[in-house]
Short mmCIF file of C-alpha atoms in Angstrom, two decimals:
data_model
loop_
_atom_site.label_atom_id
_atom_site.label_comp_id
_atom_site.label_asym_id
_atom_site.label_seq_id
_atom_site.Cartn_x
_atom_site.Cartn_y
_atom_site.Cartn_z
CA MET A 1 71.65 129.52 118.73
CA THR A 2 69.26 128.20 120.18
CA ALA A 3 67.10 125.11 120.27
CA GLU A 4 64.67 127.33 118.53
CA GLU A 5 66.69 127.91 115.68
CA LEU A 6 68.18 124.04 115.75
CA LEU A 7 64.03 123.65 115.70
CA ALA A 8 63.38 125.33 113.30
CA GLY A 9 65.68 124.24 110.05
CA VAL A 10 69.42 124.27 109.88
CA VAL A 11 71.87 122.42 108.09
CA ILE A 12 74.56 122.20 108.75
CA PRO A 13 77.85 122.20 106.21
CA ILE A 14 80.12 118.36 107.36
CA ASP A 15 83.01 118.30 106.43
CA LYS A 16 83.36 113.99 106.94
CA PRO A 17 86.59 112.54 107.36
CA ARG A 18 87.98 109.06 105.58
CA GLN A 19 86.91 106.00 107.50
CA TRP A 20 83.37 106.97 108.80
CA THR A 21 80.15 106.48 106.93
CA SER A 22 77.12 109.33 106.72
CA PHE A 23 75.14 107.60 109.82
CA GLN A 24 78.59 107.52 112.20
CA ALA A 25 78.71 111.34 111.05
CA VAL A 26 74.59 112.29 111.05
CA ASN A 27 74.71 110.01 114.92
CA LYS A 28 77.98 112.82 115.69
CA VAL A 29 76.28 115.78 115.34
CA LYS A 30 73.59 113.93 117.06
CA ALA A 31 75.03 113.61 119.87
CA ILE A 32 76.41 116.95 120.28
CA ILE A 33 73.23 119.14 120.02
CA ARG A 34 71.12 116.23 122.51
CA ASN A 35 74.48 117.27 124.90
CA ARG A 36 74.35 120.81 124.04
CA TYR A 37 71.02 121.62 123.94
CA GLY A 38 68.76 119.06 126.48
CA LEU A 39 66.83 117.93 123.48
CA LYS A 40 65.88 113.65 123.94
CA LYS A 41 64.07 114.20 120.84
CA ILE A 42 65.02 116.25 117.14
CA LYS A 43 65.18 114.91 114.13
CA ILE A 44 68.52 114.63 112.10
CA GLY A 45 69.53 113.15 109.07
CA HIS A 46 72.17 113.94 106.11
CA ALA A 47 71.49 114.83 102.84
CA GLY A 48 73.71 112.50 99.99
CA THR A 49 75.14 109.36 101.41
CA LEU A 50 79.09 109.13 100.79
CA ASP A 51 81.45 106.24 101.04
CA PRO A 52 83.41 106.10 103.85
CA LEU A 53 86.66 105.94 102.70
CA ALA A 54 85.72 109.34 100.90
CA THR A 55 85.98 113.03 102.98
CA GLY A 56 84.58 116.07 102.06
CA LEU A 57 81.12 118.01 102.16
CA LEU A 58 77.23 116.25 104.17
CA LEU A 59 74.75 118.58 104.68
CA VAL A 60 73.46 116.86 108.42
CA CYS A 61 69.58 118.24 107.85
CA VAL A 62 68.84 119.14 111.36
CA GLY A 63 64.97 120.23 112.58
CA ARG A 64 62.26 121.42 109.86
CA ALA A 65 65.77 121.41 107.61
CA THR A 66 65.35 117.82 107.59
CA LYS A 67 61.97 118.82 105.09
CA GLU A 68 64.81 120.20 102.49
CA ILE A 69 66.39 116.79 101.72
CA ASP A 70 65.00 115.69 98.78
CA ARG A 71 65.20 119.20 97.54
CA LEU A 72 68.81 118.69 98.58
CA GLN A 73 69.93 115.84 97.03
CA GLN A 74 68.51 116.60 93.37
CA GLY A 75 71.45 119.05 92.92
CA ASP A 76 74.79 118.07 90.90
CA LYS A 77 77.75 117.20 93.08
CA ILE A 78 81.52 118.18 92.30
CA TYR A 79 83.89 115.77 93.55
CA THR A 80 88.07 114.66 93.19
CA GLY A 81 89.59 112.36 93.58
CA THR A 82 92.42 108.64 91.77
CA MET A 83 91.90 106.27 89.44
CA VAL A 84 94.64 103.40 90.25
CA LEU A 85 94.31 101.77 86.76
CA GLY A 86 95.37 98.26 85.60
CA ALA A 87 93.91 96.27 88.03
CA THR A 88 90.32 96.09 90.45
CA THR A 89 89.18 95.09 94.12
CA PRO A 90 85.83 93.56 94.55
CA CYS A 91 84.22 97.11 96.21
CA TYR A 92 85.72 98.85 93.69
CA ASP A 93 87.63 100.81 96.22
CA LEU A 94 90.21 100.76 98.87
CA GLU A 95 88.33 98.80 101.47
CA GLN A 96 89.05 95.51 99.45
CA PRO A 97 92.39 94.07 98.76
CA ILE A 98 93.03 93.86 94.75
CA ASP A 99 92.18 90.88 93.61
CA ARG A 100 93.64 90.48 89.80
CA HIS A 101 96.09 92.72 88.28
CA TYR A 102 95.99 94.27 84.45
CA PRO A 103 97.93 95.26 81.50
CA PHE A 104 98.74 98.78 81.17
CA GLU A 105 101.39 99.46 79.26
CA HIS A 106 98.97 100.44 75.65
CA ILE A 107 97.27 103.06 77.95
CA THR A 108 98.37 106.62 76.90
CA PRO A 109 96.66 110.26 77.30
CA THR A 110 94.93 110.26 74.41
CA LEU A 111 93.54 107.06 74.58
CA LEU A 112 92.39 108.19 78.69
CA ASP A 113 90.82 111.30 76.37
CA THR A 114 88.63 109.19 74.19
CA VAL A 115 87.40 107.07 77.02
CA ARG A 116 86.65 110.07 79.26
CA GLN A 117 84.17 111.18 76.53
CA GLN A 118 82.42 107.80 76.51
CA PHE A 119 80.98 108.86 80.84
CA ILE A 120 80.03 112.31 79.70
CA GLY A 121 76.26 113.11 79.38
CA LYS A 122 73.21 110.21 80.16
CA ILE A 123 75.29 106.72 81.25
CA GLU A 124 74.37 103.65 82.48
CA GLN A 125 75.74 102.13 85.61
CA VAL A 126 75.33 99.07 87.94
CA PRO A 127 75.89 100.09 91.61
CA PRO A 128 78.84 98.86 93.49
CA ILE A 129 77.33 95.11 95.48
CA PHE A 130 79.79 97.29 98.46
CA SER A 131 76.94 99.60 98.14
CA ALA A 132 73.30 100.98 99.72
CA VAL A 133 71.51 100.14 97.37
CA LYS A 134 68.34 97.98 97.51
CA ILE A 135 68.25 94.61 95.86
CA ASP A 136 64.92 92.54 96.39
CA GLY A 137 64.01 94.75 99.03
CA GLN A 138 67.99 93.95 101.17
CA ARG A 139 70.91 96.52 101.08
CA ALA A 140 73.23 96.08 97.79
CA TYR A 141 75.83 95.19 100.81
CA THR A 142 74.52 92.07 103.07
CA TYR A 143 73.93 89.78 99.95
CA ALA A 144 78.55 91.32 99.49
CA ARG A 145 79.22 90.53 102.79
CA ALA A 146 77.64 87.03 102.71
CA ASP A 147 79.19 85.98 99.13
CA ASN A 148 76.32 85.97 97.37
CA THR A 149 78.07 86.19 93.73
CA GLU A 150 74.55 85.71 92.22
CA ALA A 151 72.87 89.09 93.92
CA VAL A 152 73.93 91.33 91.67
CA PRO A 153 71.92 95.68 91.10
CA ALA A 154 70.02 96.80 88.37
CA SER A 155 71.87 99.27 86.65
CA LYS A 156 70.24 102.98 86.55
CA GLN A 157 70.53 105.91 84.41
CA VAL A 158 72.74 108.91 85.68
CA HIS A 159 74.01 111.75 84.12
CA VAL A 160 77.45 113.09 84.28
CA ALA A 161 77.96 116.95 82.65
CA GLU A 162 81.75 117.22 83.12
CA PHE A 163 85.16 114.87 83.55
CA ASP A 164 87.58 116.25 83.65
CA ILE A 165 91.11 114.32 83.91
CA THR A 166 93.55 116.91 85.75
CA ALA A 167 96.55 114.96 86.24
CA TYR A 168 97.73 110.92 84.53
CA ARG A 169 100.92 109.51 85.90
CA PRO A 170 102.20 106.38 84.04
CA GLY A 171 103.45 103.49 85.62
CA SER A 172 105.56 101.74 84.67
CA MET A 173 106.65 96.89 84.98
CA GLU A 174 110.09 98.86 85.38
CA THR A 175 109.31 99.61 89.23
CA ALA A 176 106.94 96.71 90.43
CA GLY A 177 109.04 96.50 93.05
CA GLU A 178 109.89 99.45 94.11
CA ALA A 179 107.03 100.18 98.62
CA PRO A 180 103.76 100.34 97.50
CA GLN A 181 102.44 104.56 97.86
CA THR A 182 100.93 104.42 100.85
CA THR A 183 97.49 106.61 100.84
CA GLU A 184 95.92 108.35 103.47
CA ASN A 185 94.96 107.09 106.93
CA LYS A 186 93.98 109.58 109.32
CA GLN A 187 90.85 109.01 110.98
CA THR A 188 89.62 110.35 114.62
CA GLU A 189 88.18 108.05 116.79
CA PRO A 190 88.09 105.08 114.70
CA ASN A 191 85.07 102.74 114.97
CA LYS A 192 86.60 98.95 114.99
CA LEU A 193 83.52 97.58 114.57
CA HIS A 194 83.21 97.89 110.94
CA ARG A 195 86.25 96.69 107.89
CA TYR A 196 86.56 99.84 106.34
CA ASN A 197 89.13 101.38 110.02
CA ASN A 198 91.17 99.10 108.53
CA PRO A 199 91.26 100.12 104.61
CA VAL A 200 93.77 98.91 102.26
CA ASN A 201 96.78 101.59 102.87
CA TYR A 202 98.75 100.81 99.51
CA ILE A 203 98.74 101.27 96.69
CA PRO A 204 101.44 99.51 94.83
CA ALA A 205 104.76 101.97 92.72
CA HIS A 206 104.26 100.09 89.39
CA LEU A 207 100.19 100.95 88.88
CA PRO A 208 99.08 104.11 86.32
CA GLN A 209 97.49 106.60 88.38
CA LEU A 210 94.78 109.41 86.56
CA ASP A 211 93.19 112.57 89.32
CA PHE A 212 90.02 113.63 87.90
CA ARG A 213 87.09 115.52 88.75
CA ILE A 214 83.06 114.73 87.65
CA ARG A 215 80.00 117.00 88.13
CA CYS A 216 76.93 114.79 88.50
CA GLY A 217 73.75 114.08 89.24
CA LYS A 218 72.02 112.31 91.83
CA GLY A 219 72.64 108.58 92.44
CA THR A 220 76.17 108.40 90.88
CA TYR A 221 78.65 106.19 92.03
CA ILE A 222 82.05 107.58 91.33
CA ARG A 223 83.04 103.83 92.19
CA SER A 224 81.06 102.25 89.26
CA ILE A 225 82.73 105.52 87.25
CA ALA A 226 86.33 104.03 87.35
CA ARG A 227 85.40 100.43 86.62
CA ASP A 228 83.02 100.69 83.84
CA ILE A 229 87.01 103.33 82.48
CA GLY A 230 89.47 100.76 83.14
CA ILE A 231 86.92 97.71 81.63
CA ALA A 232 86.22 100.43 78.31
CA LEU A 233 90.06 101.38 78.44
CA HIS A 234 90.73 97.10 77.76
CA SER A 235 92.17 96.91 81.57
CA GLY A 236 91.14 97.81 85.34
CA ALA A 237 90.33 100.70 87.44
CA PHE A 238 89.34 101.17 91.08
CA LEU A 239 88.93 104.46 93.58
CA ALA A 240 92.19 105.35 95.46
CA ALA A 241 90.03 108.59 97.37
CA LEU A 242 87.26 110.48 96.77
CA ARG A 243 86.71 114.28 98.22
CA ARG A 244 82.61 115.60 97.51
CA GLU A 245 83.64 119.43 96.55
CA GLN A 246 80.01 120.58 96.35
CA ALA A 247 76.73 119.75 96.34
CA GLY A 248 73.02 122.22 95.70
CA ASP A 249 74.29 125.49 96.20
CA TYR A 250 76.90 124.16 98.71
CA ASN A 251 80.58 123.80 98.73
CA ILE A 252 83.35 122.26 100.81
CA GLN A 253 84.54 126.16 101.52
CA GLN A 254 80.56 126.73 103.84
CA SER A 255 82.00 123.18 105.73
CA VAL A 256 83.14 122.12 109.22
CA ALA A 257 85.02 119.54 110.17
CA LEU A 258 82.67 117.31 112.98
CA GLU A 259 85.27 119.13 115.75
CA GLN A 260 83.95 122.45 114.79
CA VAL A 261 79.66 121.90 115.01
CA GLU A 262 80.30 123.44 119.05
CA ALA A 263 82.00 126.28 117.03
CA PHE A 264 79.58 126.17 114.51
CA LEU A 265 76.57 126.08 116.96
CA ASP A 266 77.75 129.35 118.82
CA GLY A 267 78.03 131.88 116.41
CA ASN A 268 82.04 131.11 115.52
CA GLU A 269 80.45 129.19 112.62
CA THR A 270 79.55 131.09 109.43
CA ILE A 271 75.65 129.06 109.33
CA VAL A 272 73.79 128.00 107.28
CA LYS A 273 70.45 127.52 107.50
CA SER A 274 67.67 125.87 105.77
CA GLU A 275 64.86 127.53 102.81
CA PRO A 276 61.82 128.80 104.38
#
């Protein structure tokens, strides 16, 4: 691919690794492009932020494709992942350890299915305090890091088109003393300055877990859905794993790993160009 083609506009679908921020992934692509083509000035951005502990499809827009970011963000997203029931964390995922435990023995597949249906269609949700949503002009996470418990993001309406529970593993207090289940902790080039590069990497073995597939609109926080599922179950819940499988017309099968970006630019990977 030539520098002219890049400047004309290209979308590079990245498979973002765990423990990378979307910003770090974009900066990695930017560094590759600058070093390869000697371009000091080139516009690069992304369409739809992924949480640091999430993996999957991140659309990196280069050159004139940055003008398409708003349009690309309007498309539905498909996520798969795992929620853990019977406990909560302050950030609704594994960036921080469990802070409370709740009863879960009453949770059945029938109850789960009833609650699941409450989260399809237009729903109200409050974004996590550990998020980039703004409160009075500042990012919510700045309040969270300052332990400001009074700052709460405003609730908003989002749309969930599909919500399927693909597997359920009931917990048992009989296994409460067993060794915790470890979670995947793969990372490339870790940045030790960020707390999410030292996440909680285990889940108590006795807690129930459910796997899910969600198709939703722009601005939906899956972490908030997990938290709200726990409340609706009269228990607790947090997100243990999340992967974006699709964003609009782009899917994970089209994506390349960060270490494959140069091959993508060589034309050895499928090139997905922005629409004119």
